[in-house]
Coordinates of C-alpha atoms in Angstrom, one line a residue:
Chain A
M9 CA -90.3 331.9 203.0
I10 CA -90.5 330.3 206.4
A11 CA -87.6 331.9 208.1
P12 CA -89.1 332.2 211.6
D13 CA -89.2 328.4 211.9
M14 CA -85.9 327.7 210.2
H15 CA -84.5 325.6 213.1
E16 CA -87.5 323.2 213.0
V17 CA -87.4 323.1 209.2
S18 CA -83.8 321.9 209.1
I19 CA -84.5 319.3 211.7
C20 CA -87.7 318.3 209.9
Q21 CA -85.7 317.6 206.7
G22 CA -84.0 314.7 208.4
L23 CA -87.3 313.6 209.9
V24 CA -89.1 313.4 206.6
K25 CA -86.2 311.5 205.0
V26 CA -86.5 308.8 207.8
V27 CA -90.3 308.6 207.5
L28 CA -90.3 308.3 203.7
D29 CA -87.5 305.7 203.9
E30 CA -89.4 303.6 206.4
M31 CA -92.6 303.8 204.3
A32 CA -90.7 302.6 201.2
Q33 CA -88.9 299.8 203.1
R34 CA -92.1 298.5 204.6
A35 CA -94.2 299.0 201.5
I36 CA -96.6 301.3 203.3
P37 CA -98.9 302.8 200.6
A38 CA -99.3 306.6 200.1
G39 CA -101.9 308.0 202.4
A40 CA -101.8 305.0 204.8
L41 CA -99.6 306.7 207.4
L42 CA -101.9 308.4 209.9
R43 CA -99.6 309.5 212.6
L44 CA -96.0 309.3 213.7
R45 CA -94.7 309.8 217.2
V46 CA -91.4 311.7 217.6
V47 CA -89.4 312.0 220.8
A48 CA -87.2 315.1 221.3
G49 CA -85.0 315.9 224.3
A50 CA -85.5 319.4 225.7
L51 CA -82.0 320.3 224.7
H52 CA -83.1 320.5 221.1
Q53 CA -85.4 323.5 221.9
I54 CA -88.0 322.4 219.4
V55 CA -91.2 324.4 219.3
P56 CA -93.8 321.7 218.7
E57 CA -96.1 323.9 216.6
S58 CA -93.2 324.9 214.4
L59 CA -92.1 321.3 213.8
E60 CA -95.7 320.3 213.0
F61 CA -96.0 323.2 210.6
A62 CA -92.7 322.3 208.9
Y63 CA -93.8 318.6 208.8
D64 CA -97.1 319.4 207.1
L65 CA -95.3 321.6 204.6
L66 CA -92.4 319.2 203.8
T67 CA -94.6 316.1 203.4
R68 CA -97.0 317.8 200.9
E69 CA -97.1 315.8 197.7
T70 CA -95.2 312.9 199.3
P71 CA -96.6 309.5 200.3
A72 CA -96.7 310.8 203.9
A73 CA -99.0 313.7 203.1
G74 CA -101.8 314.1 205.6
S75 CA -100.1 312.2 208.4
K76 CA -100.0 313.9 211.8
L77 CA -96.8 314.4 213.8
E78 CA -97.0 314.0 217.5
L79 CA -94.0 315.4 219.4
R80 CA -93.1 314.4 222.9
V81 CA -90.5 316.5 224.6
T82 CA -88.4 314.7 227.3
P83 CA -86.9 316.6 230.1
L84 CA -83.2 317.1 230.8
A85 CA -81.9 314.4 233.1
A86 CA -78.9 315.6 235.1
R87 CA -76.4 314.3 237.6
C88 CA -74.4 316.6 239.9
T89 CA -70.7 316.5 239.3
K90 CA -70.1 317.1 243.1
C91 CA -72.8 315.4 245.2
D92 CA -74.2 312.8 242.7
W93 CA -77.7 314.2 243.0
R94 CA -79.8 313.0 240.1
G95 CA -83.0 314.6 238.8
T96 CA -84.5 316.7 236.0
I97 CA -83.5 320.3 235.4
E98 CA -85.1 323.2 233.5
P99 CA -83.0 325.2 231.0
P100 CA -81.4 327.6 231.3
L101 CA -80.6 326.5 234.9
F102 CA -78.0 323.7 234.7
L103 CA -77.0 323.6 238.4
C104 CA -77.6 320.9 241.1
S105 CA -80.7 321.7 243.0
V106 CA -79.1 320.4 246.2
C107 CA -75.6 321.8 246.3
G108 CA -75.5 324.3 243.4
A109 CA -72.6 322.7 241.6
G110 CA -72.6 322.1 237.8
V111 CA -74.3 319.1 236.3
E112 CA -73.6 316.5 233.6
L113 CA -76.5 315.6 231.3
E114 CA -77.7 312.0 231.2
G115 CA -80.7 312.6 228.9
G116 CA -82.5 315.3 227.0
D117 CA -80.3 315.1 223.8
E118 CA -82.3 312.4 222.1
L119 CA -84.3 312.9 218.9
Y120 CA -85.9 309.9 217.2
V121 CA -89.0 308.6 215.5
E122 CA -90.7 306.3 218.0
D123 CA -93.4 304.7 216.0
L124 CA -95.7 305.0 213.0
E125 CA -99.5 304.5 213.1
I126 CA -100.7 302.9 209.9
A127 CA -104.3 302.4 208.6
E128 CA -104.9 298.8 207.5
S129 CA -107.9 298.2 205.3
Chain B
M24 CA -110.4 299.9 209.3
S25 CA -107.9 299.0 212.0
H26 CA -104.7 300.8 213.0
T27 CA -101.3 299.3 213.5
H28 CA -98.4 300.8 215.4
I29 CA -95.0 300.0 214.0
P30 CA -92.1 300.7 216.4
I31 CA -89.3 302.5 214.6
Y32 CA -86.8 304.0 217.1
R33 CA -84.7 305.6 214.4
A34 CA -82.6 308.8 214.9
V35 CA -83.8 311.8 213.0
M36 CA -80.3 313.1 212.5
E37 CA -78.8 309.8 211.4
D38 CA -77.5 311.1 208.1
S39 CA -75.9 314.1 209.7
T40 CA -74.5 311.9 212.5
R41 CA -72.9 309.6 210.0
W42 CA -71.0 312.5 208.4
A43 CA -70.0 313.8 211.8
E44 CA -68.6 310.3 212.7
A45 CA -66.7 310.2 209.4
T46 CA -65.1 313.6 210.2
R47 CA -64.2 312.5 213.8
A48 CA -62.5 309.4 212.3
L49 CA -60.6 311.4 209.7
L50 CA -59.5 313.9 212.4
T51 CA -58.2 311.1 214.6
E52 CA -56.4 309.5 211.7
R53 CA -54.7 312.8 210.7
R54 CA -54.2 314.0 214.3
Q55 CA -56.0 317.2 213.5
K56 CA -58.3 319.2 215.7
L57 CA -61.4 320.9 214.4
F58 CA -63.0 323.8 216.3
N59 CA -66.5 324.9 215.5
F60 CA -67.1 328.7 216.2
I61 CA -70.7 329.6 216.7
G62 CA -72.3 333.0 217.3
S63 CA -74.7 335.6 216.0
P64 CA -74.0 337.6 212.8
G65 CA -71.8 340.5 213.9
A66 CA -70.5 338.8 217.1
G67 CA -66.9 339.2 215.8
K68 CA -66.2 335.7 214.7
T69 CA -64.1 336.6 211.7
A70 CA -62.2 339.3 213.6
L71 CA -61.6 336.6 216.3
L72 CA -60.2 334.2 213.6
E73 CA -58.0 337.0 212.2
A74 CA -56.6 337.7 215.6
L75 CA -56.1 334.0 216.3
A76 CA -54.3 333.7 213.0
R77 CA -51.7 336.2 214.2
A78 CA -51.5 334.5 217.7
L79 CA -51.1 331.0 216.3
K80 CA -48.7 331.8 213.5
G81 CA -45.5 329.8 213.8
R82 CA -47.0 327.6 216.6
V83 CA -49.4 325.4 214.6
Q84 CA -50.4 325.0 210.9
F85 CA -54.1 325.7 210.4
A86 CA -56.8 326.3 207.8
V87 CA -60.2 328.0 208.1
I88 CA -63.6 326.9 206.8
E89 CA -66.0 329.7 206.5
G90 CA -69.8 329.2 206.4
D91 CA -72.0 332.0 205.1
C92 CA -75.3 332.3 203.4
A93 CA -73.7 334.2 200.5
G94 CA -70.4 335.5 199.2
T95 CA -66.8 334.9 199.9
R96 CA -65.9 338.0 201.9
D97 CA -64.8 336.2 205.1
A98 CA -62.5 333.8 203.3
E99 CA -60.9 336.8 201.5
R100 CA -60.4 338.6 204.8
L101 CA -58.6 335.6 206.2
A102 CA -56.6 335.0 203.0
A103 CA -55.3 338.5 203.5
E104 CA -53.9 337.3 206.8
G105 CA -52.1 334.5 205.0
V106 CA -54.5 331.8 206.1
Q107 CA -55.7 329.0 203.9
A108 CA -59.5 329.6 203.9
V109 CA -62.3 327.7 202.2
Q110 CA -65.7 329.2 201.9
I111 CA -68.9 327.1 202.1
V112 CA -71.9 329.0 200.8
T113 CA -75.0 327.7 202.4
G114 CA -77.7 329.7 200.5
A115 CA -80.8 329.6 202.7
G116 CA -79.2 327.1 205.0
C117 CA -79.0 328.3 208.6
H118 CA -76.0 326.1 209.6
L119 CA -73.0 324.3 208.1
P120 CA -74.1 320.7 207.3
A121 CA -71.8 317.9 208.5
E122 CA -71.6 316.6 205.0
S123 CA -70.2 319.9 203.5
V124 CA -67.7 320.2 206.3
H125 CA -66.5 316.6 205.8
Q126 CA -66.1 317.2 202.0
V127 CA -64.0 320.3 202.6
L128 CA -61.9 318.6 205.3
R129 CA -61.2 315.6 203.0
D130 CA -59.7 318.0 200.4
L131 CA -57.5 319.8 203.0
P132 CA -53.9 318.4 203.4
A133 CA -53.7 315.3 205.4
T134 CA -50.3 316.2 206.8
G135 CA -48.7 319.5 207.8
L136 CA -52.0 320.8 209.1
D137 CA -52.8 320.8 212.9
F138 CA -56.0 322.9 213.3
V139 CA -59.1 323.4 211.2
L140 CA -61.1 326.4 212.5
V141 CA -64.7 326.5 211.3
E142 CA -66.7 329.7 211.3
N143 CA -70.3 328.5 211.3
V144 CA -73.2 330.5 209.8
G145 CA -74.1 333.4 212.1
N146 CA -76.9 331.9 214.2
L147 CA -77.3 330.9 217.8
V148 CA -79.8 328.1 217.4
C149 CA -79.3 325.8 214.4
P150 CA -75.5 325.4 214.4
A151 CA -75.8 324.3 218.0
A152 CA -78.1 321.4 217.0
F153 CA -76.0 320.0 214.3
D154 CA -72.9 318.0 215.2
I155 CA -70.2 318.4 212.5
G156 CA -67.7 316.0 214.2
E157 CA -65.8 318.9 215.8
T158 CA -63.2 318.5 218.6
A159 CA -65.1 321.3 220.4
K160 CA -67.8 323.9 219.9
L161 CA -66.9 327.4 220.9
A162 CA -69.7 329.9 221.6
V163 CA -68.8 333.5 220.5
L164 CA -70.7 336.3 222.2
S165 CA -70.0 340.0 221.8
V166 CA -70.5 342.5 224.6
T167 CA -72.6 344.6 222.3
E168 CA -75.3 341.8 222.3
G169 CA -76.4 342.0 225.9
E170 CA -75.5 339.9 228.9
D171 CA -78.7 337.9 228.9
K172 CA -78.1 336.2 225.5
P173 CA -76.8 332.9 227.2
L174 CA -80.1 332.6 229.1
K175 CA -82.1 333.0 225.9
Y176 CA -80.1 330.5 223.9
P177 CA -78.9 328.1 226.6
T178 CA -78.3 325.1 224.3
L179 CA -75.4 326.7 222.4
F180 CA -73.7 327.8 225.6
R181 CA -74.3 324.4 227.2
Q182 CA -72.9 322.5 224.2
A183 CA -69.8 324.8 223.9
A184 CA -66.6 323.7 225.5
A185 CA -65.9 327.4 226.2
T186 CA -67.4 330.8 225.6
V187 CA -65.4 333.6 223.9
L188 CA -66.6 337.1 224.9
T189 CA -65.5 339.4 222.2
K190 CA -65.2 343.2 221.7
V191 CA -64.3 343.8 225.4
D192 CA -62.4 346.9 224.4
L193 CA -65.9 348.5 224.0
L194 CA -67.0 347.8 227.6
P195 CA -66.3 351.4 228.8
H196 CA -68.9 352.6 226.3
L197 CA -71.6 350.1 227.0
R198 CA -74.0 349.2 229.8
F199 CA -73.1 345.5 229.5
N200 CA -73.1 343.9 232.9
L201 CA -70.0 341.6 232.9
A202 CA -70.8 340.0 236.3
K203 CA -74.3 339.1 235.2
C204 CA -73.0 337.6 232.0
R205 CA -70.5 335.5 233.9
A206 CA -73.2 334.3 236.3
A207 CA -75.5 333.4 233.3
L208 CA -72.7 331.4 231.7
H209 CA -71.9 329.7 235.0
Q210 CA -75.4 328.6 235.6
I211 CA -75.5 327.0 232.1
K212 CA -72.1 325.4 232.2
A213 CA -70.2 325.9 235.4
A214 CA -67.1 323.9 234.1
A215 CA -66.6 325.8 230.9
P216 CA -64.0 328.6 230.8
V217 CA -64.9 332.1 229.6
F218 CA -62.4 334.1 227.6
E219 CA -62.8 337.8 227.5
L220 CA -60.9 339.3 224.6
S221 CA -60.8 341.8 221.8
G222 CA -60.0 340.8 218.2
K223 CA -59.3 344.4 217.5
T224 CA -56.7 345.2 220.3
G225 CA -55.5 341.6 220.7
Q226 CA -56.2 341.7 224.4
G227 CA -56.9 338.2 225.8
I228 CA -56.2 336.4 222.5
G229 CA -53.0 334.8 223.8
A230 CA -54.7 333.1 226.7
F231 CA -57.4 331.7 224.4
A232 CA -54.8 330.5 221.8
D233 CA -52.9 328.7 224.6
W234 CA -56.2 327.0 225.7
L235 CA -56.9 325.9 222.1
L236 CA -53.4 324.4 221.9
R237 CA -54.1 322.4 225.1
Q238 CA -57.3 320.8 223.7
K239 CA -57.2 317.1 223.1

């Protein structure tokens, strides 16, 4: 049971599906995938170690086994709803750092596989 | 041996997003609204829905979708209020998947139904991360949980269109700091309303029901 990392496990299920589908489509042989880079916005609250742990576990006995996941967390990009200030914010503070009004998010919600690193013999 | 980098740029949640989009399209077509209630186990989500059932009776037609890891207790509680309730049992799943919600929605009547109220699995993290195609997410927080919960789980309170603070009838017996809780919610989402209510006494339910009826 891996309950403490449940959030990352459920996100990882989608991730592994995408990776295996890409490997099949591109005819990448088992074991040839060395690394994949994943970008996650800070809003997803992903703990990198937990996602890596889930990834190692869920790719066991699949063609992606042994590949390393590299997670890059992108900051929350915000725009003030009052004074139009733009910048990055740190959760849990979602207020404009100039005038203190609420902000709208313009980035930090993304979650995608950026690229795959393949060994070619 | 050389290494090649293959650019992918593919969304991790694409499957889930497709189901959520299908749900949004179906809701638009049927002119129905779907509200996704998210909160901890024991936050009072089912009691809130029971109280809402009484407040909405005769004003709109609605059904409830219940998500739980096991059992059908919540659906039975709502059926006792005369509400059409469907239970989704998620097993070990920590949130209601967009696909399950869509399948249940498809089987609900296309006409004569205005609202679908979804009680997600009790959890403050996972359900906030998975879009089910809802009209709005509602965060449910009880005053027995502590006023700093929003600061610990900001994503849910940020994603929610409103926060419902439940069990306020218990406030005289607790050290819950209401002002601090309001300030925490404000710093996370200044524009979102906070409804302070009690499913047990019915206090504040009317204002929340009115707000739901105004949602587009």
